[in-house]
PDB file of C-alpha atoms in Angstrom:
ATOM      1  CA  MET A   8      73.344 128.293 108.436  1.00 46.00           C
ATOM      2  CA  LYS A   9      69.929 129.466 107.241  1.00 61.00           C
ATOM      3  CA  LEU A  10      67.597 127.645 105.056  1.00 64.00           C
ATOM      4  CA  ASN A  11      64.343 128.262 103.371  1.00 78.00           C
ATOM      5  CA  GLU A  12      62.653 126.510 100.541  1.00 82.00           C
ATOM      6  CA  ARG A  13      64.599 128.163  97.509  1.00 85.00           C
ATOM      7  CA  SER A  14      68.001 126.903  99.005  1.00 87.00           C
ATOM      8  CA  LEU A  15      66.384 123.372  99.670  1.00 86.00           C
ATOM      9  CA  ALA A  16      64.992 123.080  96.343  1.00 87.00           C
ATOM     10  CA  PHE A  17      68.468 124.061  94.835  1.00 89.00           C
ATOM     11  CA  TYR A  18      70.251 121.510  96.570  1.00 90.00           C
ATOM     12  CA  ALA A  19      67.762 118.879  96.110  1.00 90.00           C
ATOM     13  CA  THR A  20      68.171 119.478  91.935  1.00 90.00           C
ATOM     14  CA  CYS A  21      71.584 120.516  91.941  1.00 91.00           C
ATOM     15  CA  ASP A  22      74.323 118.391  90.142  1.00 89.00           C
ATOM     16  CA  SER A  23      75.955 117.088  93.318  1.00 90.00           C
ATOM     17  CA  PRO A  24      76.178 113.292  93.418  1.00 92.00           C
ATOM     18  CA  ALA A  25      72.894 111.533  95.363  1.00 94.00           C
ATOM     19  CA  ASP A  26      73.677 108.885  97.792  1.00 94.00           C
ATOM     20  CA  ASN A  27      70.832 106.878  96.408  1.00 95.00           C
ATOM     21  CA  SER A  28      67.909 107.961  94.328  1.00 95.00           C
ATOM     22  CA  GLY A  29      64.531 105.876  92.919  1.00 96.00           C
ATOM     23  CA  PHE A  30      60.686 105.333  93.008  1.00 96.00           C
ATOM     24  CA  LEU A  31      59.333 104.352  96.104  1.00 96.00           C
ATOM     25  CA  TYR A  32      55.677 104.016  97.532  1.00 95.00           C
ATOM     26  CA  LYS A  33      54.976 106.388 100.124  1.00 94.00           C
ATOM     27  CA  ARG A  34      51.781 106.125 102.439  1.00 92.00           C
ATOM     28  CA  GLY A  35      49.882 109.555 103.089  1.00 88.00           C
ATOM     29  CA  GLU A  36      49.586 110.955 106.451  1.00 82.00           C
ATOM     30  CA  ARG A  37      45.817 111.154 106.597  1.00 81.00           C
ATOM     31  CA  HIS A  38      44.825 108.667 103.974  1.00 79.00           C
ATOM     32  CA  THR A  39      46.331 105.333 104.090  1.00 82.00           C
ATOM     33  CA  ALA A  40      46.833 105.016 100.100  1.00 89.00           C
ATOM     34  CA  TYR A  41      50.242 105.073  98.738  1.00 93.00           C
ATOM     35  CA  HIS A  42      51.303 107.205  96.189  1.00 93.00           C
ATOM     36  CA  ARG A  43      54.473 106.652  93.741  1.00 95.00           C
ATOM     37  CA  ARG A  44      57.062 109.431  94.172  1.00 96.00           C
ATOM     38  CA  TRP A  45      60.842 109.801  93.050  1.00 96.00           C
ATOM     39  CA  PHE A  46      63.018 109.801  96.093  1.00 97.00           C
ATOM     40  CA  VAL A  47      66.400 111.651  96.611  1.00 96.00           C
ATOM     41  CA  LEU A  48      69.086 110.873  99.193  1.00 96.00           C
ATOM     42  CA  LYS A  49      71.445 113.696  99.884  1.00 95.00           C
ATOM     43  CA  GLY A  50      73.568 113.318 103.134  1.00 92.00           C
ATOM     44  CA  ASN A  51      70.975 113.431 105.950  1.00 93.00           C
ATOM     45  CA  MET A  52      68.190 114.834 103.786  1.00 95.00           C
ATOM     46  CA  LEU A  53      65.675 112.553 101.831  1.00 96.00           C
ATOM     47  CA  PHE A  54      63.717 114.504  99.057  1.00 96.00           C
ATOM     48  CA  TYR A  55      60.645 113.205  97.268  1.00 96.00           C
ATOM     49  CA  PHE A  56      58.920 114.643  94.321  1.00 96.00           C
ATOM     50  CA  GLU A  57      55.799 113.889  92.149  1.00 94.00           C
ATOM     51  CA  GLU A  58      57.752 112.945  89.245  1.00 94.00           C
ATOM     52  CA  ARG A  59      61.333 112.219  88.144  1.00 92.00           C
ATOM     53  CA  GLU A  60      61.791 115.572  86.089  1.00 92.00           C
ATOM     54  CA  SER A  61      60.125 118.017  88.482  1.00 91.00           C
ATOM     55  CA  ARG A  62      61.739 120.652  89.459  1.00 89.00           C
ATOM     56  CA  GLU A  63      60.843 121.381  93.006  1.00 91.00           C
ATOM     57  CA  PRO A  64      60.546 118.597  95.738  1.00 94.00           C
ATOM     58  CA  VAL A  65      57.111 117.979  97.348  1.00 93.00           C
ATOM     59  CA  GLY A  66      58.631 117.631 100.779  1.00 93.00           C
ATOM     60  CA  VAL A  67      61.887 116.505 102.815  1.00 94.00           C
ATOM     61  CA  ILE A  68      62.563 114.446 105.390  1.00 94.00           C
ATOM     62  CA  VAL A  69      65.559 114.924 107.997  1.00 93.00           C
ATOM     63  CA  LEU A  70      67.187 111.814 108.896  1.00 94.00           C
ATOM     64  CA  GLU A  71      68.117 112.565 112.129  1.00 92.00           C
ATOM     65  CA  GLY A  72      66.924 111.020 115.538  1.00 90.00           C
ATOM     66  CA  CYS A  73      65.321 108.416 113.923  1.00 92.00           C
ATOM     67  CA  THR A  74      65.201 104.508 113.007  1.00 93.00           C
ATOM     68  CA  VAL A  75      64.552 102.636 109.833  1.00 94.00           C
ATOM     69  CA  GLU A  76      62.970  99.440 110.088  1.00 93.00           C
ATOM     70  CA  LEU A  77      60.679  96.735 108.710  1.00 93.00           C
ATOM     71  CA  CYS A  78      57.295  96.880 109.027  1.00 90.00           C
ATOM     72  CA  ASP A  79      54.299  94.922 108.090  1.00 86.00           C
ATOM     73  CA  SER A  80      51.958  96.470 105.464  1.00 84.00           C
ATOM     74  CA  ALA A  81      49.596  95.713 102.738  1.00 81.00           C
ATOM     75  CA  GLU A  82      51.928  96.807 100.300  1.00 86.00           C
ATOM     76  CA  ALA A  83      55.377  94.356 100.164  1.00 90.00           C
ATOM     77  CA  PHE A  84      58.655  95.270 100.563  1.00 94.00           C
ATOM     78  CA  ALA A  85      57.387  98.077 103.020  1.00 95.00           C
ATOM     79  CA  PHE A  86      59.894  99.771 105.703  1.00 96.00           C
ATOM     80  CA  ALA A  87      59.276 102.783 108.080  1.00 95.00           C
ATOM     81  CA  ILE A  88      61.235 105.517 109.227  1.00 95.00           C
ATOM     82  CA  ARG A  89      60.207 106.143 112.762  1.00 93.00           C
ATOM     83  CA  PHE A  90      60.952 109.328 115.034  1.00 92.00           C
ATOM     84  CA  GLY A  91      61.255 109.537 118.893  1.00 84.00           C
ATOM     85  CA  GLY A  92      58.721 111.513 120.718  1.00 79.00           C
ATOM     86  CA  ALA A  93      54.913 111.080 121.246  1.00 78.00           C
ATOM     87  CA  LYS A  94      53.743 113.414 118.227  1.00 82.00           C
ATOM     88  CA  SER A  95      56.618 112.790 115.657  1.00 87.00           C
ATOM     89  CA  ARG A  96      55.342 111.380 112.248  1.00 89.00           C
ATOM     90  CA  THR A  97      56.169 107.920 111.217  1.00 92.00           C
ATOM     91  CA  TYR A  98      56.765 107.226 107.117  1.00 94.00           C
ATOM     92  CA  VAL A  99      55.889 104.307 105.598  1.00 94.00           C
ATOM     93  CA  LEU A 100      57.606 103.402 102.578  1.00 96.00           C
ATOM     94  CA  ALA A 101      57.727 100.407 100.205  1.00 95.00           C
ATOM     95  CA  ALA A 102      60.245  99.422  97.363  1.00 96.00           C
ATOM     96  CA  GLU A 103      59.545  97.430  94.301  1.00 94.00           C
ATOM     97  CA  SER A 104      61.749  94.557  94.907  1.00 94.00           C
ATOM     98  CA  GLN A 105      63.538  92.900  97.536  1.00 94.00           C
ATOM     99  CA  ALA A 106      67.048  94.305  96.282  1.00 95.00           C
ATOM    100  CA  ALA A 107      65.701  97.947  96.152  1.00 95.00           C
ATOM    101  CA  MET A 108      64.222  97.521 100.028  1.00 95.00           C
ATOM    102  CA  GLU A 109      67.285  96.540 101.555  1.00 95.00           C
ATOM    103  CA  SER A 110      69.158  99.017  99.540  1.00 96.00           C
ATOM    104  CA  TRP A 111      67.026 101.878 100.664  1.00 96.00           C
ATOM    105  CA  VAL A 112      67.383 100.556 104.245  1.00 96.00           C
ATOM    106  CA  LYS A 113      70.930 100.594 104.496  1.00 95.00           C
ATOM    107  CA  SER A 114      71.383 103.864 102.937  1.00 95.00           C
ATOM    108  CA  LEU A 115      69.036 105.437 105.156  1.00 96.00           C
ATOM    109  CA  SER A 116      70.379 103.762 108.137  1.00 93.00           C
ATOM    110  CA  ARG A 117      73.810 105.404 107.523  1.00 93.00           C
ATOM    111  CA  ALA A 118      72.572 109.085 106.330  1.00 93.00           C
ATOM    112  CA  SER A 119      72.320 110.448 109.954  1.00 91.00           C
ATOM    113  CA  PHE A 120      75.255 112.685 111.444  1.00 90.00           C
ATOM    114  CA  ASP A 121      75.259 110.362 114.536  1.00 88.00           C
ATOM    115  CA  TYR A 122      75.944 107.211 112.551  1.00 89.00           C
ATOM    116  CA  MET A 123      78.740 109.223 111.001  1.00 90.00           C
ATOM    117  CA  ARG A 124      79.776 110.315 114.658  1.00 90.00           C
ATOM    118  CA  LEU A 125      80.006 106.782 115.916  1.00 90.00           C
ATOM    119  CA  VAL A 126      81.878 105.496 112.695  1.00 91.00           C
ATOM    120  CA  VAL A 127      84.503 108.469 113.446  1.00 93.00           C
ATOM    121  CA  ARG A 128      85.172 107.370 117.130  1.00 93.00           C
ATOM    122  CA  GLU A 129      85.357 104.012 115.987  1.00 93.00           C
ATOM    123  CA  LEU A 130      88.015 104.886 113.343  1.00 94.00           C
ATOM    124  CA  GLU A 131      89.868 107.237 115.810  1.00 93.00           C
ATOM    125  CA  LYS A 132      89.884 104.264 118.202  1.00 92.00           C
ATOM    126  CA  GLN A 133      91.368 101.653 115.789  1.00 92.00           C
ATOM    127  CA  LEU A 134      93.832 104.095 115.024  1.00 93.00           C
ATOM    128  CA  GLU A 135      95.071 104.863 118.735  1.00 91.00           C
ATOM    129  CA  GLU A 136      95.167 101.372 119.219  1.00 91.00           C
ATOM    130  CA  MET A 137      97.616 101.054 115.937  1.00 92.00           C
ATOM    131  CA  ARG A 138      99.885 103.584 117.200  1.00 91.00           C
ATOM    132  CA  LEU A 139     100.312 102.291 120.852  1.00 90.00           C
ATOM    133  CA  GLY A 140     100.846  98.673 119.154  1.00 85.00           C
ATOM    134  CA  THR A 141     103.407 100.203 117.269  1.00 79.00           C
ATOM    135  CA  ALA A 142     105.143 102.432 119.592  1.00 72.00           C
ATOM    136  CA  GLY A 143     105.211  99.360 122.209  1.00 66.00           C
ATOM    137  CA  GLY A 144     106.827  96.941 119.636  1.00 61.00           C
ATOM    138  CA  CYS A 145     109.417  99.509 118.786  1.00 54.00           C
ATOM    139  CA  GLN A 146     110.761 100.177 122.108  1.00 54.00           C
ATOM    140  CA  GLN A 147     114.056  98.765 122.891  1.00 50.00           C
ATOM    141  CA  SER A 148     117.055  99.875 124.602  1.00 49.00           C
ATOM    142  CA  PRO A 149     119.632 101.154 122.538  1.00 48.00           C
ATOM    143  CA  GLY A 150     122.175  98.211 123.316  1.00 50.00           C
ATOM    144  CA  SER A 151     120.135  95.486 123.109  1.00 47.00           C
ATOM    145  CA  TRP A 152     119.721  95.587 119.443  1.00 47.00           C
ATOM    146  CA  LYS A 153     122.400  93.508 117.939  1.00 50.00           C
ATOM    147  CA  GLN A 154     123.029  92.484 114.434  1.00 50.00           C
ATOM    148  CA  LYS A 155     122.279  89.044 113.419  1.00 50.00           C
ATOM    149  CA  PRO A 156     125.516  87.287 112.294  1.00 51.00           C
ATOM    150  CA  SER A 157     124.993  86.068 108.405  1.00 48.00           C
ATOM    151  CA  GLY A 158     125.411  82.058 107.731  1.00 47.00           C
ATOM    152  CA  LEU A 159     129.112  83.180 106.413  1.00 44.00           C
ATOM    153  CA  GLU A 160     130.090  84.826 109.575  1.00 47.00           C
ATOM    154  CA  GLN A 161     128.924  81.909 111.792  1.00 48.00           C
ATOM    155  CA  PHE A 162     130.678  79.543 109.839  1.00 47.00           C
ATOM    156  CA  PRO A 163     133.883  81.045 108.901  1.00 48.00           C
ATOM    157  CA  GLU A 164     135.863  77.893 108.220  1.00 47.00           C
ATOM    158  CA  ARG A 165     133.583  77.677 105.119  1.00 47.00           C
ATOM    159  CA  LEU A 166     135.006  80.763 103.346  1.00 45.00           C
ATOM    160  CA  PRO A 167     137.592  79.493 100.866  1.00 49.00           C
ATOM    161  CA  ALA A 168     141.066  80.812 101.418  1.00 50.00           C
ATOM    162  CA  LEU A 169     142.182  83.291  98.704  1.00 46.00           C
ATOM    163  CA  PRO A 170     145.138  83.287  97.281  1.00 47.00           C
ATOM    164  CA  THR A 171     147.097  87.011  97.972  1.00 48.00           C
ATOM    165  CA  VAL A 172     148.517  87.352  94.546  1.00 48.00           C
ATOM    166  CA  LEU A 173     146.322  86.425  91.966  1.00 47.00           C
ATOM    167  CA  PRO A 174     148.159  84.329  88.806  1.00 49.00           C
ATOM    168  CA  LYS A 175     148.516  86.294  85.491  1.00 49.00           C
ATOM    169  CA  GLU A 176     148.712  84.792  82.130  1.00 47.00           C
ATOM    170  CA  ASN A 177     149.788  86.902  79.297  1.00 49.00           C
ATOM    171  CA  GLY A 178     149.622  89.874  81.546  1.00 47.00           C
ATOM    172  CA  CYS A 179     145.615  89.487  82.531  1.00 46.00           C
ATOM    173  CA  ALA A 180     144.340  87.522  85.299  1.00 45.00           C
ATOM    174  CA  VAL A 181     142.833  84.177  84.333  1.00 46.00           C
ATOM    175  CA  TRP A 182     139.741  82.383  85.522  1.00 43.00           C
ATOM    176  CA  ASN A 183     140.938  79.696  86.982  1.00 47.00           C
ATOM    177  CA  ASN A 184     142.947  81.364  89.688  1.00 44.00           C
ATOM    178  CA  ALA A 185     142.417  79.307  92.663  1.00 44.00           C
ATOM    179  CA  PRO A 186     145.682  77.841  94.690  1.00 46.00           C
ATOM    180  CA  GLY A 187     147.440  75.237  92.627  1.00 46.00           C
ATOM    181  CA  ALA A 188     145.858  75.854  89.405  1.00 44.00           C
ATOM    182  CA  ASP A 189     149.100  77.024  87.594  1.00 45.00           C
ATOM    183  CA  GLN A 190     149.988  74.058  85.552  1.00 45.00           C
ATOM    184  CA  SER A 191     152.732  73.365  82.606  1.00 45.00           C
ATOM    185  CA  PRO A 192     151.681  73.980  79.038  1.00 44.00           C
ATOM    186  CA  ASN A 193     152.030  70.220  78.150  1.00 44.00           C
ATOM    187  CA  THR A 194     149.464  69.662  81.047  1.00 44.00           C
ATOM    188  CA  CYS A 195     146.422  67.543  79.504  1.00 43.00           C
ATOM    189  CA  TYR A 196     143.214  68.811  80.554  1.00 44.00           C
ATOM    190  CA  GLY A 197     139.959  66.500  80.560  1.00 49.00           C
ATOM    191  CA  GLY A 198     139.723  62.672  80.897  1.00 51.00           C
ATOM    192  CA  HIS A 199     139.720  61.722  84.666  1.00 52.00           C
ATOM    193  CA  ASN A 200     142.421  62.023  87.241  1.00 55.00           C
ATOM    194  CA  SER A 201     143.774  59.011  89.606  1.00 55.00           C
ATOM    195  CA  GLN A 202     140.752  58.947  91.953  1.00 56.00           C
ATOM    196  CA  GLY A 203     138.234  58.478  88.704  1.00 57.00           C
ATOM    197  CA  SER A 204     136.837  61.725  88.613  1.00 56.00           C
ATOM    198  CA  PRO A 205     136.777  63.935  85.894  1.00 56.00           C
ATOM    199  CA  ARG A 206     139.189  66.783  85.440  1.00 57.00           C
ATOM    200  CA  PRO A 207     137.545  69.972  85.101  1.00 55.00           C
ATOM    201  CA  LEU A 208     138.427  72.256  81.965  1.00 54.00           C
ATOM    202  CA  PRO A 209     140.236  75.052  82.173  1.00 56.00           C
ATOM    203  CA  LEU A 210     138.134  78.286  81.718  1.00 56.00           C
ATOM    204  CA  PRO A 211     139.799  80.980  78.895  1.00 55.00           C
ATOM    205  CA  PRO A 212     141.649  83.747  80.060  1.00 56.00           C
ATOM    206  CA  ARG A 213     139.942  87.293  80.431  1.00 55.00           C
ATOM    207  CA  ARG A 214     139.877  89.819  77.971  1.00 55.00           C
ATOM    208  CA  ARG A 215     142.397  92.124  77.774  1.00 57.00           C
ATOM    209  CA  ALA A 216     141.851  95.981  78.822  1.00 50.00           C
ATOM    210  CA  SER A 217     141.762  98.429  76.264  1.00 52.00           C
ATOM    211  CA  SER A 218     144.207 101.328  76.457  1.00 52.00           C
ATOM    212  CA  SER A 219     141.765 103.437  77.594  1.00 51.00           C
ATOM    213  CA  GLU A 220     140.880 101.681  80.536  1.00 49.00           C
ATOM    214  CA  ALA A 221     144.197 100.827  81.311  1.00 47.00           C
ATOM    215  CA  GLY A 222     145.486 104.188  81.056  1.00 49.00           C
ATOM    216  CA  SER A 223     145.469 104.736  84.532  1.00 48.00           C
ATOM    217  CA  ALA A 224     147.062 101.573  85.578  1.00 45.00           C
ATOM    218  CA  GLY A 225     149.659 100.942  83.119  1.00 46.00           C
ATOM    219  CA  ALA A 226     150.264 100.237  79.725  1.00 42.00           C
ATOM    220  CA  ALA A 227     148.848  96.394  78.914  1.00 42.00           C
ATOM    221  CA  VAL A 228     150.794  93.694  77.878  1.00 43.00           C
ATOM    222  CA  ALA A 229     150.980  93.157  74.377  1.00 47.00           C
ATOM    223  CA  GLU A 230     150.280  89.527  72.690  1.00 47.00           C
ATOM    224  CA  THR A 231     153.030  88.137  70.496  1.00 54.00           C
ATOM    225  CA  PRO A 232     152.306  85.351  68.069  1.00 57.00           C
ATOM    226  CA  SER A 233     154.587  83.231  69.874  1.00 64.00           C
ATOM    227  CA  THR A 234     151.721  82.923  72.826  1.00 70.00           C
ATOM    228  CA  PHE A 235     148.885  82.497  69.986  1.00 68.00           C
ATOM    229  CA  CYS A 236     150.528  79.825  68.845  1.00 71.00           C
ATOM    230  CA  TRP A 237     151.370  77.966  72.288  1.00 73.00           C
ATOM    231  CA  LEU A 238     147.508  78.640  73.056  1.00 73.00           C
ATOM    232  CA  HIS A 239     146.404  77.342  69.811  1.00 71.00           C
ATOM    233  CA  GLU A 240     148.583  74.216  70.277  1.00 77.00           C
ATOM    234  CA  ARG A 241     147.563  73.623  73.983  1.00 77.00           C
ATOM    235  CA  TYR A 242     143.675  73.970  73.727  1.00 74.00           C
ATOM    236  CA  GLY A 243     143.687  71.884  70.100  1.00 79.00           C
ATOM    237  CA  ARG A 244     145.432  69.327  72.215  1.00 82.00           C
ATOM    238  CA  GLU A 245     142.867  69.422  75.051  1.00 82.00           C
ATOM    239  CA  VAL A 246     139.852  69.374  72.289  1.00 81.00           C
ATOM    240  CA  THR A 247     141.404  66.316  70.086  1.00 84.00           C
ATOM    241  CA  GLN A 248     141.814  64.152  73.474  1.00 84.00           C
ATOM    242  CA  LEU A 249     138.081  65.007  74.440  1.00 83.00           C
ATOM    243  CA  ARG A 250     137.080  64.080  71.136  1.00 81.00           C
ATOM    244  CA  GLN A 251     138.880  60.864  71.168  1.00 84.00           C
ATOM    245  CA  GLU A 252     137.464  59.801  74.211  1.00 85.00           C
ATOM    246  CA  TRP A 253     133.678  60.669  73.528  1.00 81.00           C
ATOM    247  CA  LEU A 254     134.122  58.142  70.367  1.00 83.00           C
ATOM    248  CA  GLU A 255     135.696  55.780  72.419  1.00 84.00           C
ATOM    249  CA  ARG A 256     132.902  55.971  74.795  1.00 80.00           C
ATOM    250  CA  ARG A 257     130.277  55.437  71.802  1.00 71.00           C
TER     251      ARG A 257
END
């Protein structure tokens, strides 16, 4: 890539985001006086301007093969950019605060391609270790994997025996379909049994399916007035008995 002053000036002032920017005090090369300059860091290039509104940079520092370290100077919050070699120049800069100095030292230390190369290598190493670990953890023989039985499969005696034929009431399956649930219409619910434990109340029958839903399965059994009266009397007696027992316990 061929660069010249014009292309560098355009890159320094274009709208591309800067990694860091702000005022720093730069010590002169011949004179030890410090001059306040506006610095802009983009990639591995550190541009500095006379003013913030300047259209062209005064100079540029290519941050390759250098180290950034703190140094002793007459100015507070000073740090230096040192290049390797006998005749290489050392740039001494000073920030306006401790926080600004730490920010500049951190961003300048990470600006070079050498640093990025180390980061990429470390990430590639971690990715390779993750791949090897995942591959090693998943290597199993096809016959060694077996599905673990669930709790119900481990203890089949806990499974309740279901009736082969569900009891019907008025042509529909009822809720209380456990074996031995069929009782005569005169059986009283509620209260207590011979052992003293309360008898469970029966649940009402399920809602009869509509004619459209039962079209494929056959016509639904129609409810007669006698069936309704029998249900009314049955549950009416249960409610009356439960209310009487509740009043006696008060």
